[in-house]
Short mmCIF file of C-alpha atoms in Angstrom, two decimals:
data_model
loop_
_atom_site.label_atom_id
_atom_site.label_comp_id
_atom_site.label_asym_id
_atom_site.label_seq_id
_atom_site.Cartn_x
_atom_site.Cartn_y
_atom_site.Cartn_z
CA MET A 2 -0.12 39.88 33.12
CA PRO A 3 -2.08 42.87 34.55
CA GLU A 4 -2.74 45.63 32.12
CA GLN A 5 -5.28 47.75 34.00
CA GLN A 6 -4.74 49.78 37.13
CA THR A 7 -4.51 47.70 40.31
CA ALA A 8 -6.70 48.04 43.36
CA GLU A 9 -4.12 50.42 44.92
CA GLY A 10 -4.34 52.66 41.83
CA ARG A 11 -0.93 51.54 40.55
CA ILE A 12 -0.65 50.88 36.83
CA GLY A 13 0.31 47.43 35.57
CA PRO A 14 3.85 46.51 34.51
CA ALA A 15 3.12 46.54 30.77
CA GLU A 16 1.72 50.05 30.85
CA GLU A 17 4.52 51.24 33.13
CA VAL A 18 7.12 49.79 30.76
CA GLY A 19 5.40 51.67 27.92
CA ASP A 20 5.56 54.94 29.86
CA PHE A 21 9.20 54.30 30.75
CA LEU A 22 10.12 53.71 27.09
CA ARG A 23 8.52 56.97 26.05
CA LEU A 24 10.21 58.88 28.87
CA ARG A 25 13.68 57.45 28.25
CA ARG A 26 13.36 57.13 24.48
CA GLU A 27 16.27 59.47 23.70
CA GLN A 28 18.63 57.87 26.21
CA ILE A 29 17.85 54.38 24.92
CA ALA A 30 18.31 55.46 21.29
CA GLN A 31 21.69 57.01 22.16
CA ARG A 32 22.87 53.77 23.78
CA TRP A 33 21.55 51.62 20.96
CA ALA A 34 23.33 53.74 18.36
CA ASP A 35 26.60 52.14 19.49
CA ALA A 36 25.20 48.59 19.41
CA ALA A 37 26.43 46.34 16.60
CA VAL A 38 23.06 45.90 14.90
CA PHE A 39 22.79 49.68 14.36
CA ARG A 40 26.46 50.70 14.23
CA THR A 41 27.31 48.29 11.41
CA VAL A 42 24.32 49.39 9.32
CA PHE A 43 24.35 53.17 9.77
CA THR A 44 28.05 53.73 9.17
CA VAL A 45 27.86 57.20 7.59
CA SER A 46 26.10 59.11 10.35
CA ARG A 47 25.53 58.23 13.99
CA ASP A 48 22.46 60.46 13.94
CA GLU A 49 20.85 58.00 11.52
CA ALA A 50 21.48 55.18 13.98
CA VAL A 51 19.97 57.24 16.78
CA GLU A 52 16.91 58.01 14.65
CA ALA A 53 16.48 54.33 13.80
CA GLY A 54 16.77 53.37 17.48
CA ARG A 55 14.26 56.05 18.42
CA ALA A 56 11.71 54.62 15.99
CA VAL A 57 12.14 51.13 17.41
CA VAL A 58 11.72 52.41 21.00
CA GLU A 59 8.50 54.19 20.00
CA ALA A 60 7.22 50.94 18.49
CA LEU A 61 8.07 49.02 21.66
CA ALA A 62 6.28 51.64 23.76
CA ALA A 63 3.14 51.30 21.63
CA VAL A 64 3.21 47.51 21.92
CA ALA A 65 3.74 47.64 25.68
CA SER A 66 0.86 50.07 26.15
CA SER A 67 -1.42 47.72 24.22
CA GLY A 68 -0.46 44.86 26.54
CA ARG A 69 0.47 42.57 23.61
CA VAL A 70 4.11 42.19 24.60
CA GLU A 71 4.20 38.56 23.43
CA ASP A 72 2.54 39.18 20.06
CA SER A 73 4.92 39.66 17.14
CA GLU A 74 1.91 40.76 15.03
CA ALA A 75 1.02 43.61 17.38
CA ASP A 76 0.12 46.83 15.57
CA GLY A 77 3.00 48.72 17.16
CA PHE A 78 5.54 46.67 15.22
CA THR A 79 3.96 47.53 11.86
CA VAL A 80 5.70 50.89 11.51
CA VAL A 81 9.19 49.48 12.10
CA ARG A 82 8.97 46.24 10.11
CA GLU A 83 10.21 47.94 6.94
CA GLN A 84 13.14 49.49 8.82
CA LEU A 85 13.97 46.16 10.47
CA ALA A 86 13.83 44.50 7.06
CA ARG A 87 16.34 47.01 5.66
CA THR A 88 18.57 46.50 8.69
CA ALA A 89 18.35 42.71 8.37
CA HIS A 90 19.05 42.89 4.65
CA SER A 91 22.11 45.06 5.24
CA ARG A 92 23.46 42.72 7.93
CA ALA A 93 22.81 39.66 5.75
CA ARG A 94 24.66 41.24 2.82
CA ALA A 95 27.56 41.91 5.18
CA GLY A 96 27.72 38.18 5.87
CA ALA A 97 25.98 38.07 9.25
CA THR A 98 24.21 34.82 10.03
CA ILE A 99 20.80 34.40 11.66
CA GLY A 100 22.54 33.49 14.90
CA GLN A 101 24.69 36.63 14.83
CA ILE A 102 21.72 38.87 14.12
CA SER A 103 19.81 37.19 16.96
CA ALA A 104 22.71 37.79 19.36
CA GLU A 105 22.97 41.44 18.25
CA MET A 106 19.27 41.96 18.93
CA ASP A 107 19.59 40.28 22.32
CA ALA A 108 22.41 42.69 23.17
CA LEU A 109 19.90 45.58 23.00
CA ARG A 110 18.07 44.30 26.07
CA GLN A 111 20.65 44.99 28.77
CA PRO A 112 21.02 48.78 28.26
CA VAL A 113 17.24 49.18 28.44
CA THR A 114 16.95 46.94 31.50
CA ASP A 115 19.61 48.95 33.33
CA LEU A 116 17.73 52.18 32.66
CA LEU A 117 14.43 50.60 33.73
CA LEU A 118 15.81 49.37 37.06
CA GLU A 119 17.33 52.80 37.62
CA GLU A 120 13.97 54.42 36.89
CA LEU A 121 12.16 52.07 39.30
CA SER A 122 14.79 52.19 42.05
CA GLY A 123 12.27 53.45 44.62
CA LYS A 124 9.55 50.92 43.75
CA PRO A 125 8.89 47.62 45.57
CA ALA A 126 11.16 44.76 44.54
CA GLU A 127 8.23 42.64 43.29
CA HIS A 128 7.01 45.41 41.02
CA ARG A 129 10.53 45.98 39.67
CA ARG A 130 10.79 42.28 38.94
CA GLU A 131 7.44 42.24 37.14
CA CYS A 132 8.41 45.23 34.98
CA ALA A 133 11.82 43.74 34.18
CA THR A 134 10.15 40.47 33.16
CA THR A 135 7.66 42.35 30.98
CA LEU A 136 10.51 44.24 29.32
CA ALA A 137 12.43 40.99 28.74
CA VAL A 138 9.40 39.44 27.05
CA LEU A 139 8.91 42.56 24.93
CA MET A 140 12.54 42.58 23.81
CA GLY A 141 12.30 38.87 23.04
CA THR A 142 9.30 39.57 20.82
CA LEU A 143 11.26 42.32 19.06
CA ARG A 144 13.99 39.78 18.36
CA VAL A 145 11.40 37.41 16.89
CA VAL A 146 10.10 40.19 14.63
CA MET A 147 13.66 40.93 13.50
CA LEU A 148 14.36 37.27 12.73
CA GLU A 149 11.07 36.98 10.81
CA THR A 150 11.99 39.98 8.66
CA THR A 151 15.51 38.58 8.22
CA THR A 152 14.10 35.29 6.95
CA ILE A 153 11.69 37.03 4.58
CA SER A 154 14.41 39.38 3.34
CA GLY A 155 16.74 36.43 2.76
CA GLN A 156 14.12 34.54 0.80
CA GLU A 157 13.36 37.59 -1.33
CA LEU A 158 17.08 37.97 -2.04
CA ILE A 159 17.33 34.30 -3.06
CA ASN A 160 14.30 34.63 -5.35
CA ARG A 161 15.70 37.79 -6.93
CA GLN A 162 19.10 36.19 -7.50
CA ARG A 163 17.44 33.10 -8.93
CA LEU A 164 15.50 35.23 -11.40
CA GLU A 165 18.66 37.11 -12.35
CA MET A 166 20.46 33.82 -12.95
CA LEU A 167 17.58 32.64 -15.14
CA GLU A 168 17.83 35.83 -17.17
CA ILE A 169 21.59 35.48 -17.50
CA ALA A 170 21.16 31.85 -18.57
CA THR A 171 18.69 32.93 -21.27
CA PRO A 172 20.62 35.26 -23.59
CA VAL A 173 19.07 36.66 -26.76
CA ILE A 174 21.50 36.90 -29.67
CA LYS A 175 21.03 39.04 -32.75
CA LEU A 176 22.19 36.78 -35.59
CA TRP A 177 21.26 39.06 -38.47
CA GLU A 178 19.17 42.06 -39.20
CA GLY A 179 15.64 41.02 -38.22
CA ILE A 180 16.77 37.62 -36.83
CA VAL A 181 17.23 36.86 -33.12
CA ALA A 182 17.97 33.56 -31.40
CA VAL A 183 17.77 32.13 -27.88
CA PRO A 184 20.18 29.21 -27.40
CA LEU A 185 18.87 27.20 -24.45
CA ILE A 186 21.17 25.03 -22.34
CA GLY A 187 20.17 22.92 -19.35
CA THR A 188 16.86 21.87 -17.86
CA LEU A 189 13.73 23.77 -18.73
CA ASP A 190 11.07 24.16 -16.07
CA SER A 191 7.96 26.33 -15.89
CA ALA A 192 9.76 29.31 -14.33
CA ARG A 193 12.57 29.31 -16.86
CA SER A 194 10.16 28.74 -19.76
CA GLN A 195 8.27 31.85 -18.66
CA VAL A 196 11.52 33.83 -18.59
CA VAL A 197 12.36 32.54 -22.08
CA MET A 198 9.02 33.75 -23.40
CA GLU A 199 9.32 37.20 -21.82
CA THR A 200 12.94 37.64 -22.89
CA LEU A 201 12.28 36.56 -26.46
CA LEU A 202 9.22 38.78 -26.87
CA ASP A 203 11.12 41.78 -25.49
CA ALA A 204 13.90 41.12 -28.03
CA VAL A 205 11.40 40.84 -30.87
CA VAL A 206 10.05 44.28 -30.01
CA GLU A 207 13.45 45.90 -29.44
CA GLN A 208 15.11 44.42 -32.54
CA HIS A 209 12.03 44.63 -34.78
CA ALA A 210 12.75 40.98 -35.52
CA ARG A 211 10.85 39.08 -38.19
CA PHE A 212 12.28 35.73 -37.14
CA ALA A 213 12.96 34.32 -33.69
CA ILE A 214 14.88 31.06 -33.27
CA LEU A 215 14.55 28.88 -30.17
CA ASP A 216 17.49 26.50 -30.20
CA ILE A 217 17.08 23.60 -27.75
CA THR A 218 20.19 21.65 -28.75
CA GLY A 219 21.49 21.90 -25.19
CA VAL A 220 18.23 20.87 -23.50
CA PRO A 221 18.45 17.26 -22.25
CA THR A 222 14.72 16.55 -21.87
CA VAL A 223 11.39 18.08 -22.73
CA ASP A 224 8.19 17.13 -20.92
CA SER A 225 4.62 17.98 -21.82
CA LEU A 226 4.57 21.14 -19.71
CA VAL A 227 7.74 22.51 -21.29
CA ALA A 228 6.45 21.61 -24.76
CA GLN A 229 3.28 23.56 -24.05
CA HIS A 230 5.36 26.55 -22.94
CA LEU A 231 7.35 26.38 -26.18
CA MET A 232 4.14 26.31 -28.22
CA LYS A 233 2.83 29.29 -26.26
CA THR A 234 6.09 31.13 -26.94
CA VAL A 235 5.75 30.40 -30.67
CA ALA A 236 2.14 31.63 -30.65
CA ALA A 237 3.07 34.78 -28.70
CA ALA A 238 5.89 35.56 -31.13
CA ARG A 239 3.47 35.27 -34.04
CA LEU A 240 1.15 37.74 -32.34
CA MET A 241 4.11 40.12 -32.13
CA GLY A 242 4.66 39.76 -35.88
CA ALA A 243 7.62 37.37 -35.80
CA GLU A 244 7.87 33.81 -37.09
CA CYS A 245 9.33 31.50 -34.46
CA ILE A 246 11.54 28.54 -35.42
CA VAL A 247 12.43 25.75 -33.01
CA SER A 248 15.77 24.15 -33.83
CA GLY A 249 17.97 21.45 -32.36
CA ILE A 250 15.33 18.84 -31.52
CA ARG A 251 17.45 15.79 -30.83
CA PRO A 252 16.20 12.22 -31.54
CA ALA A 253 15.53 11.47 -27.86
CA ILE A 254 13.44 14.61 -27.47
CA ALA A 255 11.59 13.91 -30.73
CA GLN A 256 10.68 10.41 -29.48
CA THR A 257 9.50 11.86 -26.15
CA ILE A 258 7.29 14.38 -27.89
CA VAL A 259 5.78 11.66 -30.07
CA HIS A 260 5.17 9.36 -27.09
CA LEU A 261 3.51 12.20 -25.19
CA GLY A 262 1.20 12.81 -28.13
CA ILE A 263 2.13 16.48 -28.40
CA ASP A 264 1.17 18.02 -31.71
CA LEU A 265 3.91 20.33 -33.01
CA SER A 266 2.60 20.40 -36.56
CA SER A 267 1.92 24.12 -36.27
CA VAL A 268 5.49 24.80 -35.12
CA LEU A 269 8.22 25.41 -37.68
CA THR A 270 11.23 23.22 -36.82
CA ARG A 271 14.74 22.77 -38.19
CA ALA A 272 17.42 20.23 -37.35
CA SER A 273 20.06 22.75 -36.27
CA LEU A 274 20.58 26.41 -35.52
CA ALA A 275 22.46 26.75 -38.81
CA ASP A 276 19.49 25.34 -40.74
CA ALA A 277 17.11 27.68 -38.93
CA LEU A 278 19.33 30.68 -39.70
CA ALA A 279 19.60 29.66 -43.36
CA TYR A 280 15.82 29.38 -43.59
CA ALA A 281 15.30 32.81 -42.02
CA LEU A 282 17.87 34.40 -44.35
CA GLN A 283 16.26 32.82 -47.40
CA GLN A 284 12.86 34.10 -46.32
CA GLN A 285 14.35 37.58 -46.18
CA GLY A 286 15.63 37.25 -49.77
CA ALA A 287 19.23 36.32 -49.04
CA HIS A 288 20.90 33.68 -51.20
CA ILE A 289 22.99 31.12 -49.35
CA VAL A 290 25.85 29.91 -51.57
CA ALA A 291 28.28 27.23 -50.44
CA ASN A 292 31.92 28.13 -50.81
CA PRO A 293 33.39 25.58 -53.26
CA ALA A 294 36.92 26.60 -52.41
CA ALA A 295 36.42 25.41 -48.81
CA ALA A 296 35.75 21.88 -50.02
CA GLU A 297 38.81 21.65 -52.31
CA PRO A 298 41.91 19.96 -50.89
CA ARG A 299 45.03 22.09 -50.72
#
């Protein structure tokens, strides 16, 4: 596609499209402000939609002038990627699918094409066709950039929600003054084990806890990697000044740990959460007395 001036002194279609976009920037932005992709995002003020459209037109003009109309990594797109990401995120949160967002971006092409053909009405038909093709390719590349940012934004949202779910699934409970516990339920993997460590250490600092209990009664299996994470959590808690107790090691998990050859001799363990709590209370000077009346028949 020619990018330099031709032998007749006429500029190439890419550069002419760039000049056209700069010249008609305001008109294009005004038309785009009513398009779905902008109207549904900037609902408070139409001026915001116009401003957003104006920024995208400027980016397209820069890309066209560089001649890289097919390159989604062209420098001109850099300045609008963040704005496109916010727009994509807003549309995704509203329930729009990738296909809908793609169609909304494609709908931006026709208003610009109409203005371009109007601008070039006195030019030869071949040149008009070349410029229209160049503009179509440029708008297609813009749609690709939008879909890329939509995909990235969606993945970031999924990762953030996954982390939030991990944090929700890892509650820290204050059992007594100076005693906190993390009851774990479900499968432990590396990511969740890391969240457990961070959550527990934060609780130790906030609660000034002397004892931290990791209860794994609800954990079905423990592999060597998870066991190592638990040992690291115990060691980190000690560095923070708290003694960590692992409770609820079921027979199947105990056999697995033995078969794997994992040494937990340095880790304080108790059969149940109640036993771990009783131990922590005793270490703090409390006396646990069974209630004889509870055992007497009525």
